[in-house]
PDB file of C-alpha atoms in Angstrom:
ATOM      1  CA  UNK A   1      85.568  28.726 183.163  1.00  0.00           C
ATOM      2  CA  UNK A   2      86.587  27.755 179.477  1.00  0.00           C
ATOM      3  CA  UNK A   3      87.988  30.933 178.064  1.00  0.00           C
ATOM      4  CA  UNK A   4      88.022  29.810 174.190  1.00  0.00           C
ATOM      5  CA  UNK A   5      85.998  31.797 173.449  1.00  0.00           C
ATOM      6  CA  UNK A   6      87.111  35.497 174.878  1.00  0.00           C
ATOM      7  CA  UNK A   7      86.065  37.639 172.571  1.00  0.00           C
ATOM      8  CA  UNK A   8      87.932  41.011 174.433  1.00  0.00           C
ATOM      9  CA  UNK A   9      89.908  42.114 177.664  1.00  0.00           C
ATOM     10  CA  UNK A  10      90.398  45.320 179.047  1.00  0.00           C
ATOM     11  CA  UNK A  11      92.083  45.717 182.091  1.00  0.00           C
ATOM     12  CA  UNK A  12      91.712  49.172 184.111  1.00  0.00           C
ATOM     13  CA  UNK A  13      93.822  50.475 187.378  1.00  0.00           C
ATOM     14  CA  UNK A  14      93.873  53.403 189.866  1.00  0.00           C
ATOM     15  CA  UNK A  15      96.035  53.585 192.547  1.00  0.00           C
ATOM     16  CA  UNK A  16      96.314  49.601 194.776  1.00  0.00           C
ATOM     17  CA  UNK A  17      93.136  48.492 192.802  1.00  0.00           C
ATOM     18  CA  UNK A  18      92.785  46.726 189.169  1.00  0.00           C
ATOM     19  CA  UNK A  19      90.291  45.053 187.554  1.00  0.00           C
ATOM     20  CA  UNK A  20      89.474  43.464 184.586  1.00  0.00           C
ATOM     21  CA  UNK A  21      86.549  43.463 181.945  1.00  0.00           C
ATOM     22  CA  UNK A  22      86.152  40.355 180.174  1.00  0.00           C
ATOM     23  CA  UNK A  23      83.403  39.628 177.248  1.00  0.00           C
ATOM     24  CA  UNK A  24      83.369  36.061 175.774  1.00  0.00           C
ATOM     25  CA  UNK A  25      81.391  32.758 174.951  1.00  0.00           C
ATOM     26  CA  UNK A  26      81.448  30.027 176.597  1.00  0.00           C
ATOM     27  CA  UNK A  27      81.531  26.446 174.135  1.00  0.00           C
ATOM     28  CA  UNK A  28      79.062  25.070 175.489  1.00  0.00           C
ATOM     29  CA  UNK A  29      76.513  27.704 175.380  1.00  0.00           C
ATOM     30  CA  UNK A  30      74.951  29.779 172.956  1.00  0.00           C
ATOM     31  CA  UNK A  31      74.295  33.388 174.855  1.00  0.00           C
ATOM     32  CA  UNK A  32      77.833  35.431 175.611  1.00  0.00           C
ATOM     33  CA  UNK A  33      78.872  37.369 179.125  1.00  0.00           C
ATOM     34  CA  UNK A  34      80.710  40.200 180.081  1.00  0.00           C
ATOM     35  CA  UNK A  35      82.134  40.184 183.307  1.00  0.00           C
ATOM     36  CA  UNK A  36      83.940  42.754 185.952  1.00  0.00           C
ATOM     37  CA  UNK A  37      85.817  41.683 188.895  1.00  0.00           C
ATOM     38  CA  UNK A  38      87.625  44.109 190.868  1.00  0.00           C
ATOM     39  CA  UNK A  39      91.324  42.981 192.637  1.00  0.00           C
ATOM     40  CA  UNK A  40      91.947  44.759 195.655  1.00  0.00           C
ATOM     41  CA  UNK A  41      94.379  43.895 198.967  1.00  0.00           C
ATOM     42  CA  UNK A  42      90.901  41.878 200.403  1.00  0.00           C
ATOM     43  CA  UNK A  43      88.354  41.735 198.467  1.00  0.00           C
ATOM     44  CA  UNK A  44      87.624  41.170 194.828  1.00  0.00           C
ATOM     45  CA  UNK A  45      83.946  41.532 193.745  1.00  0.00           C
ATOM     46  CA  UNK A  46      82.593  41.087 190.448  1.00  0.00           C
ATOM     47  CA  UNK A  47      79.332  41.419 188.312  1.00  0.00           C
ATOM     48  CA  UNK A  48      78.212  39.436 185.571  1.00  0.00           C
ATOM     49  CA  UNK A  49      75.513  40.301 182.826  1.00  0.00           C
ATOM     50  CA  UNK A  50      74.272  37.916 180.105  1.00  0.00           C
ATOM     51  CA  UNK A  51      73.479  39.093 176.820  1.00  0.00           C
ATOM     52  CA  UNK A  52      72.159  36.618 174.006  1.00  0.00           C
ATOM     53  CA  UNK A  53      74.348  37.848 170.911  1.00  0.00           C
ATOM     54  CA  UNK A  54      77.978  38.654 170.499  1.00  0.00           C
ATOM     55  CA  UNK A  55      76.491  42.591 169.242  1.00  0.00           C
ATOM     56  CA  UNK A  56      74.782  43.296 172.912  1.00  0.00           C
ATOM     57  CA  UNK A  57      78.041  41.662 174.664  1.00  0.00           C
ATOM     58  CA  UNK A  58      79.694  44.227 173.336  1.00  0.00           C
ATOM     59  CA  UNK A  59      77.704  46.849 174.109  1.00  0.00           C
ATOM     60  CA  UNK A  60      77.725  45.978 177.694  1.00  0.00           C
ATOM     61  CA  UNK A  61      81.526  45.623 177.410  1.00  0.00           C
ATOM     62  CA  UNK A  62      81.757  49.306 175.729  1.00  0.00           C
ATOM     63  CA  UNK A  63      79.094  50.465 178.742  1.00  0.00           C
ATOM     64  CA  UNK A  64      81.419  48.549 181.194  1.00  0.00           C
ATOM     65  CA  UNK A  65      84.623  50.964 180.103  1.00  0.00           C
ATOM     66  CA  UNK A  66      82.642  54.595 179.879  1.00  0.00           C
ATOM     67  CA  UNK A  67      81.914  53.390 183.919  1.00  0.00           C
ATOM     68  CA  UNK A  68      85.520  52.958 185.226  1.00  0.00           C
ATOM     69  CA  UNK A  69      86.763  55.652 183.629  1.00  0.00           C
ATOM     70  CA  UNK A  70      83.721  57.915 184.861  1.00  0.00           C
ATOM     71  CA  UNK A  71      84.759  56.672 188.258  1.00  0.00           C
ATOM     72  CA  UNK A  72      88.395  57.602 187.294  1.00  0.00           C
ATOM     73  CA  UNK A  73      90.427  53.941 186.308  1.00  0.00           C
ATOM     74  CA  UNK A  74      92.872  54.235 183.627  1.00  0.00           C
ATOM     75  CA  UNK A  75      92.111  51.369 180.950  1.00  0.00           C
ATOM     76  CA  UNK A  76      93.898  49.234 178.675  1.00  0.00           C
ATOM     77  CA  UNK A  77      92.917  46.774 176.003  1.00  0.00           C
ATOM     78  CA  UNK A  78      94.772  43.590 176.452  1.00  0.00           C
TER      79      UNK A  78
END
């Protein structure tokens, strides 16, 4: 994954697990993504979700924080 075109990072953590959100654009496409993927000891799942303009990308990536800290992760633009 070309990351060119990351647009915004924010990392959260509780306890042994971290995780990152990341919205951006990739070059060679024309709709933007925000992503989550979760780091823990064995596993590391994540989620992706398409949006078709930079305005609803961010949205989704605003949406994305209110979630982790609802579920109690501390966050951190990066």
């Amino acid at each position: 994954m070309c990351m060119e075109g990351l647009s915004r990072k924010t990392i959260f953590r509780r306890d042994e697990v971290e995780g990152v959100i990341l919205t951006y654009k990739l070059p060679c496409d024309d709709g933007w993504t925000t992503n989550l993927c979760v780091y823990a000891e064995n596993e590391n799942p994540g989620i992706w979700n398409e949006a078709s303009t930079r305005e609803m990308a961010e949205r989704q990536h605003e949406e994305t924080i209110r979630m982790v800290k609802l579920m109690g992760f501390e966050t951190e633009d990066a």
